[in-house]
Short mmCIF file of C-alpha atoms in Angstrom, two decimals:
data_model
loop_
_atom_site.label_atom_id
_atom_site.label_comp_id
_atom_site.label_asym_id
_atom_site.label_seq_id
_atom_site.Cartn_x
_atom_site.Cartn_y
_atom_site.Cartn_z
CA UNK A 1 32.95 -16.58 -81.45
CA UNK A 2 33.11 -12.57 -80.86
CA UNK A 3 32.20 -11.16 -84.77
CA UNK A 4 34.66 -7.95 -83.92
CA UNK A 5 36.94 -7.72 -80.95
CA UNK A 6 38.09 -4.93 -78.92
CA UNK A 7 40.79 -4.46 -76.41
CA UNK A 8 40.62 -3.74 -73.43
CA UNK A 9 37.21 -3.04 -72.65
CA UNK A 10 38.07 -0.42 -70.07
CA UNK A 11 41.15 2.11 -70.00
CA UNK A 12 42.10 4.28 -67.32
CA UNK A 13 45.31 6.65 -67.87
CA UNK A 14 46.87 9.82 -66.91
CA UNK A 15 47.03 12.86 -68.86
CA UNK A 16 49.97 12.60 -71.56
CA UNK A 17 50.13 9.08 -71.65
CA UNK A 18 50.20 7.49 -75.21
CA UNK A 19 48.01 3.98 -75.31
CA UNK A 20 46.10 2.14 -77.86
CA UNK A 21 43.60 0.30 -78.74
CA UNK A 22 42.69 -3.01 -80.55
CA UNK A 23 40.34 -3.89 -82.61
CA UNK A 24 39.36 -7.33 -85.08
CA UNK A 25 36.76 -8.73 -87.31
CA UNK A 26 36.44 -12.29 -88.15
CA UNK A 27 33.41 -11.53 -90.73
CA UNK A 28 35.56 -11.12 -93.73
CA UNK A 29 34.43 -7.85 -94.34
CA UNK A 30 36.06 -5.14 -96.05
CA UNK A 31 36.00 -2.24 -94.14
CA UNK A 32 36.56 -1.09 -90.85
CA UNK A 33 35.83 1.87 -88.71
CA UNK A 34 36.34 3.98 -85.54
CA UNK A 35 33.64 5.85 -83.67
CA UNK A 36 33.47 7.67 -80.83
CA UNK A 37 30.52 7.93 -78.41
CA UNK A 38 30.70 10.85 -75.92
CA UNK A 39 29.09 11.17 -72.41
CA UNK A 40 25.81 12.08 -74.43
CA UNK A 41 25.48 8.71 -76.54
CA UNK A 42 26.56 10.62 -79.64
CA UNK A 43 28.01 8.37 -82.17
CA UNK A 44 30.40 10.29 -84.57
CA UNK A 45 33.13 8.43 -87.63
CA UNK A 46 36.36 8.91 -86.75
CA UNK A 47 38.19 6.90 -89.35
CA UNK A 48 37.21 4.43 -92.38
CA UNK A 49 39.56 1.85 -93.61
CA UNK A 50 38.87 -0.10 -96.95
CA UNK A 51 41.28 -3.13 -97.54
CA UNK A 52 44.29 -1.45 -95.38
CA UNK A 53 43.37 1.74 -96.95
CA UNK A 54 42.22 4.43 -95.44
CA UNK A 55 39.23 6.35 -96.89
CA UNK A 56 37.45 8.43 -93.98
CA UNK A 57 39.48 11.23 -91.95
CA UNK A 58 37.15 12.94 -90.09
CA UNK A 59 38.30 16.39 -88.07
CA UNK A 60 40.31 14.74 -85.47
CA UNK A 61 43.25 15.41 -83.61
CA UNK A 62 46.25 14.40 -85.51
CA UNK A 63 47.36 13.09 -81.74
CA UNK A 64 44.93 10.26 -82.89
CA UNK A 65 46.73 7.40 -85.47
CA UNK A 66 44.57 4.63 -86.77
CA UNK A 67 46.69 1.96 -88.62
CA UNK A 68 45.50 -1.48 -90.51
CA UNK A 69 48.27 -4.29 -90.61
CA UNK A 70 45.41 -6.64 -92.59
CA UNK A 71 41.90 -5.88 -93.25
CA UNK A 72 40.79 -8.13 -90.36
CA UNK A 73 42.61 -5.77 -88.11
CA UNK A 74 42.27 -1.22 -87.02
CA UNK A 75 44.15 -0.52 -84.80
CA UNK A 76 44.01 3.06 -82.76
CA UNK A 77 46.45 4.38 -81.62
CA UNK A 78 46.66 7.81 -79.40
CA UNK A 79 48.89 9.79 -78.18
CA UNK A 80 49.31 12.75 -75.32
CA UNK A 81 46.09 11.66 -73.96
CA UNK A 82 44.26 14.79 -72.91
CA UNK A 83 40.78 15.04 -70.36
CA UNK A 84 38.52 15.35 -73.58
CA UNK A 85 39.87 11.94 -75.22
CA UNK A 86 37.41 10.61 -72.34
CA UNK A 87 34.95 9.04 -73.90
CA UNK A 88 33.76 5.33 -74.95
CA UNK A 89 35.36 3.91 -78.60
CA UNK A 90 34.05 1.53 -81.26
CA UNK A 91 34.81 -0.40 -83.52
CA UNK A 92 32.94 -1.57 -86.14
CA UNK A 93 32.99 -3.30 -89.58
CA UNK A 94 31.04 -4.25 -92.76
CA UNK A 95 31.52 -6.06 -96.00
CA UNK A 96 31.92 -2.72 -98.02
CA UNK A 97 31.31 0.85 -97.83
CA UNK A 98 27.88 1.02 -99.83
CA UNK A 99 24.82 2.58 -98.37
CA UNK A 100 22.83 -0.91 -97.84
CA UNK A 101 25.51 -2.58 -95.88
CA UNK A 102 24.57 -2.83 -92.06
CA UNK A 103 27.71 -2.45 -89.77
CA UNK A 104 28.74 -4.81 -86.97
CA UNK A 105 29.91 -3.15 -83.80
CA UNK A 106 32.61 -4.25 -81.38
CA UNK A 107 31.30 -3.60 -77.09
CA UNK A 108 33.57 -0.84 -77.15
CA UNK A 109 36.36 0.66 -75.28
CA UNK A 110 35.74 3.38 -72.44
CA UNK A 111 38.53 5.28 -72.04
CA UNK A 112 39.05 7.41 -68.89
CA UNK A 113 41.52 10.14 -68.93
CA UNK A 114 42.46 11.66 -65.09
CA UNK B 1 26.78 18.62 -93.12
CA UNK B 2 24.33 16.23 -93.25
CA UNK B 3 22.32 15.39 -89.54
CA UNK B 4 19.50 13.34 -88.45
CA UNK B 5 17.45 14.50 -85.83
CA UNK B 6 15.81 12.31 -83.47
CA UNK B 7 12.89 12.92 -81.39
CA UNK B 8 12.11 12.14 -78.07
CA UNK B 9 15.38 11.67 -76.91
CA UNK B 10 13.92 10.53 -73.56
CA UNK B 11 11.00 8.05 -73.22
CA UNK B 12 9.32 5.79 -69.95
CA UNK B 13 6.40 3.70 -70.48
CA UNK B 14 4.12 1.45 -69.28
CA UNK B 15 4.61 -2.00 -70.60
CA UNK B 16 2.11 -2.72 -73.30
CA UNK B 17 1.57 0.75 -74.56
CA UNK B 18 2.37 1.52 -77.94
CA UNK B 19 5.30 4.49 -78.93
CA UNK B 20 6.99 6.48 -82.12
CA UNK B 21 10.04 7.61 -82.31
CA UNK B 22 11.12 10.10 -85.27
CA UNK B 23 14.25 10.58 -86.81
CA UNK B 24 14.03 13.30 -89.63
CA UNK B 25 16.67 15.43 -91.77
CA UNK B 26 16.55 18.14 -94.21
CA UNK B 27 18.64 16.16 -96.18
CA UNK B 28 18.42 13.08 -98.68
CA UNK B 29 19.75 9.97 -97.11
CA UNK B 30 20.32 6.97 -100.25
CA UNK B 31 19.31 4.43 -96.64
CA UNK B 32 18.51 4.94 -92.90
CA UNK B 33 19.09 2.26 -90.77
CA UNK B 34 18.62 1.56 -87.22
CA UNK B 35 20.14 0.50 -84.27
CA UNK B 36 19.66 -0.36 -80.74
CA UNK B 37 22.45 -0.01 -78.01
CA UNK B 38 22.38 -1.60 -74.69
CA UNK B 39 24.62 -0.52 -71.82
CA UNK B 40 28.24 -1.84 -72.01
CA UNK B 41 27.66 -2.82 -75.49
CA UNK B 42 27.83 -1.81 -79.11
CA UNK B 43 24.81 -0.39 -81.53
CA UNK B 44 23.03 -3.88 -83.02
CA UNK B 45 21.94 -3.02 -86.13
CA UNK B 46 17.90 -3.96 -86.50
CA UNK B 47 17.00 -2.66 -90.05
CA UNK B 48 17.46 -0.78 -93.11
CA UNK B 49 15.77 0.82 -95.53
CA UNK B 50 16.76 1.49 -98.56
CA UNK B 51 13.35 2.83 -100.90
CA UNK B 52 11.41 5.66 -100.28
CA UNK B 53 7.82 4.83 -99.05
CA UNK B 54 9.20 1.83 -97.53
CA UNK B 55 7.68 -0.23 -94.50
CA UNK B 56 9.48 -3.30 -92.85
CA UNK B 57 8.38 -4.86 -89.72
CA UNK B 58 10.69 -6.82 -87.63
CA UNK B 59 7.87 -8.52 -84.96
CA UNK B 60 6.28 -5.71 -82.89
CA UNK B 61 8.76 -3.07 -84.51
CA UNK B 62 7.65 -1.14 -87.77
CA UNK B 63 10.01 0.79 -89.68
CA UNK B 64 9.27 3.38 -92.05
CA UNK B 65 11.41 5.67 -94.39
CA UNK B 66 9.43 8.69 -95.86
CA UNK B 67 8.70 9.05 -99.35
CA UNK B 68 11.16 11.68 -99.86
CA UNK B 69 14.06 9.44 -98.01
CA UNK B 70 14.83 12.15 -95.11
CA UNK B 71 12.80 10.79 -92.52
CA UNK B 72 12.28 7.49 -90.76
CA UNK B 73 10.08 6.44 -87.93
CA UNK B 74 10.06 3.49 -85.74
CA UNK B 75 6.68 2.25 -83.66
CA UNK B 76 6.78 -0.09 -81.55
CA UNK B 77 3.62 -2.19 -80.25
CA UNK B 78 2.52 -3.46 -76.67
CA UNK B 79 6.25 -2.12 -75.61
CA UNK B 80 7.72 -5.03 -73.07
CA UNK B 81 10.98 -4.39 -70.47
CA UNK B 82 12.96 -6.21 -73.25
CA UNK B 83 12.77 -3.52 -75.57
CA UNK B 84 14.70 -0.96 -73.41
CA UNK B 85 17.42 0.59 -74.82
CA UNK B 86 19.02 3.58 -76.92
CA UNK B 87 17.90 3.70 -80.53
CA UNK B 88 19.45 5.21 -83.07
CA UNK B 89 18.81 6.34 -86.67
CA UNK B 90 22.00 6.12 -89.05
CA UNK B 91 21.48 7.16 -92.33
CA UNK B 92 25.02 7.31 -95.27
CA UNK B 93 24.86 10.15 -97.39
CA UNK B 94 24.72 10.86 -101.14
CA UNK B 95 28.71 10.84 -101.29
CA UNK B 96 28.07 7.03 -99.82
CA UNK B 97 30.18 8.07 -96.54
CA UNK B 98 30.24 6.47 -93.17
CA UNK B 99 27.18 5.85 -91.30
CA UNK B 100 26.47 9.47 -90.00
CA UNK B 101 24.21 8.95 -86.99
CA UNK B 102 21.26 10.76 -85.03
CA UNK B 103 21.70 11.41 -81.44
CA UNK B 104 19.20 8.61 -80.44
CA UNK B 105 15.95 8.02 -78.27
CA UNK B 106 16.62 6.44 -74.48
CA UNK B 107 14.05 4.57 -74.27
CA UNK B 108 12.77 2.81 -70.59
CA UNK B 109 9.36 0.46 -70.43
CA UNK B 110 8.66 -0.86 -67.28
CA UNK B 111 6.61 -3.49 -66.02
#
């Protein structure tokens, strides 16, 4: 049984296009994240959700729209998908926000933009 | 802005030899933790560390976090063509942020 989810694995889209992504945990934690890995393996926070709420807003585009119906579920949503968006998106989740907590990681979503 | 450096960010060995990699910051990190990514998949976290001057060893992997909490270092012994991978170094800040992460260490042993 997967410990966090993501759909679909793969994306391919045109420029403009609005899609999203799924994501779920079945490890009862707390909070939730997104990350995004570019073409050089760099990991960086996008978003941090605590119980629905949201607590982390990195500097990203406001195009991008994370939203949390439950805390088993982060959703991302983005739209007017531009050639930079390309890039490879996790999820990941553990049982609170404090520095000892390890974090679980969905396989990720690679996005292609064309 | 906190960042972790990591260092080599490329590295191909010989099965069995031995290897280091760094991961070091100007700043104080309250834990480091690291990772290991395979391809297609997500970072699997393989330790933390949470007191200065502390060792863990997780079989042939030792772990490290300086005694001033901005460094780590990982060695790993007799290296096998299992242990391929990317490793990372994540460390969370004082303000107990996300997991900020280091741009990690490809590493390739081959038999």
């Amino acid at each position: 049984d997967t410990a966090v989810s993501q759909t679909p694995k793969y994306l391919v889209t045109q420029m403009g296009n609005d899609k999203s992504i799924k994501c779920e945990q079945n490890l009862g934690h707390d909070t939730m994240y997104w990350y995004k890995q570019d073409s050089k393996k760099f990991l960086k926070i996008m978003f941090s959700y605590n119980n629905k709420e949201l607590i982390i807003n990195e500097t990203v585009p406001n195009r991008f729209s994370p939203k949390s119906p439950d805390k088993a579920h982060l959703n991302l949503h983005i739209n007017s998908l531009e050639l930079g968006d390309s890039a490879v998106y996790f999820c990941a989740s553990s049982q609170g926000s404090r520095r000892f907590y390890g974090y679980t990681f969905g396989s990720g979503t690679r996005l292609t933009v064309v | 802005t906190q960042l972790l450096e990591q260092s080599p960010q490329f590295l191909s060995i010989q099965e069995g030899e031995n290897l280091t990699v760094y991961c070091n910051s100007s700043s104080v990190f309250s834990s480091l933790q690291w990772y290991r990514q395979e391809p297609g998949e997500g970072p699997v976290l393989l330790v933390t560390v949470v007191t200065g001057g502390e060792v863990k060893k997780l079989k042939r992997l030792t772990f490290q976090f300086g005694d001033a909490r901005k460094d780590s270092s990982l060695h790993i012994t007799a290296a096998q063509p299992g242990d391929t991978g990317l490793y990372l170094c994540a460390g969370v800040g004082q303000a107990g942020t996300a997991l900020i992460f280091g741009k990690g260490t490809t590493l390739s042993v081959s038999s």
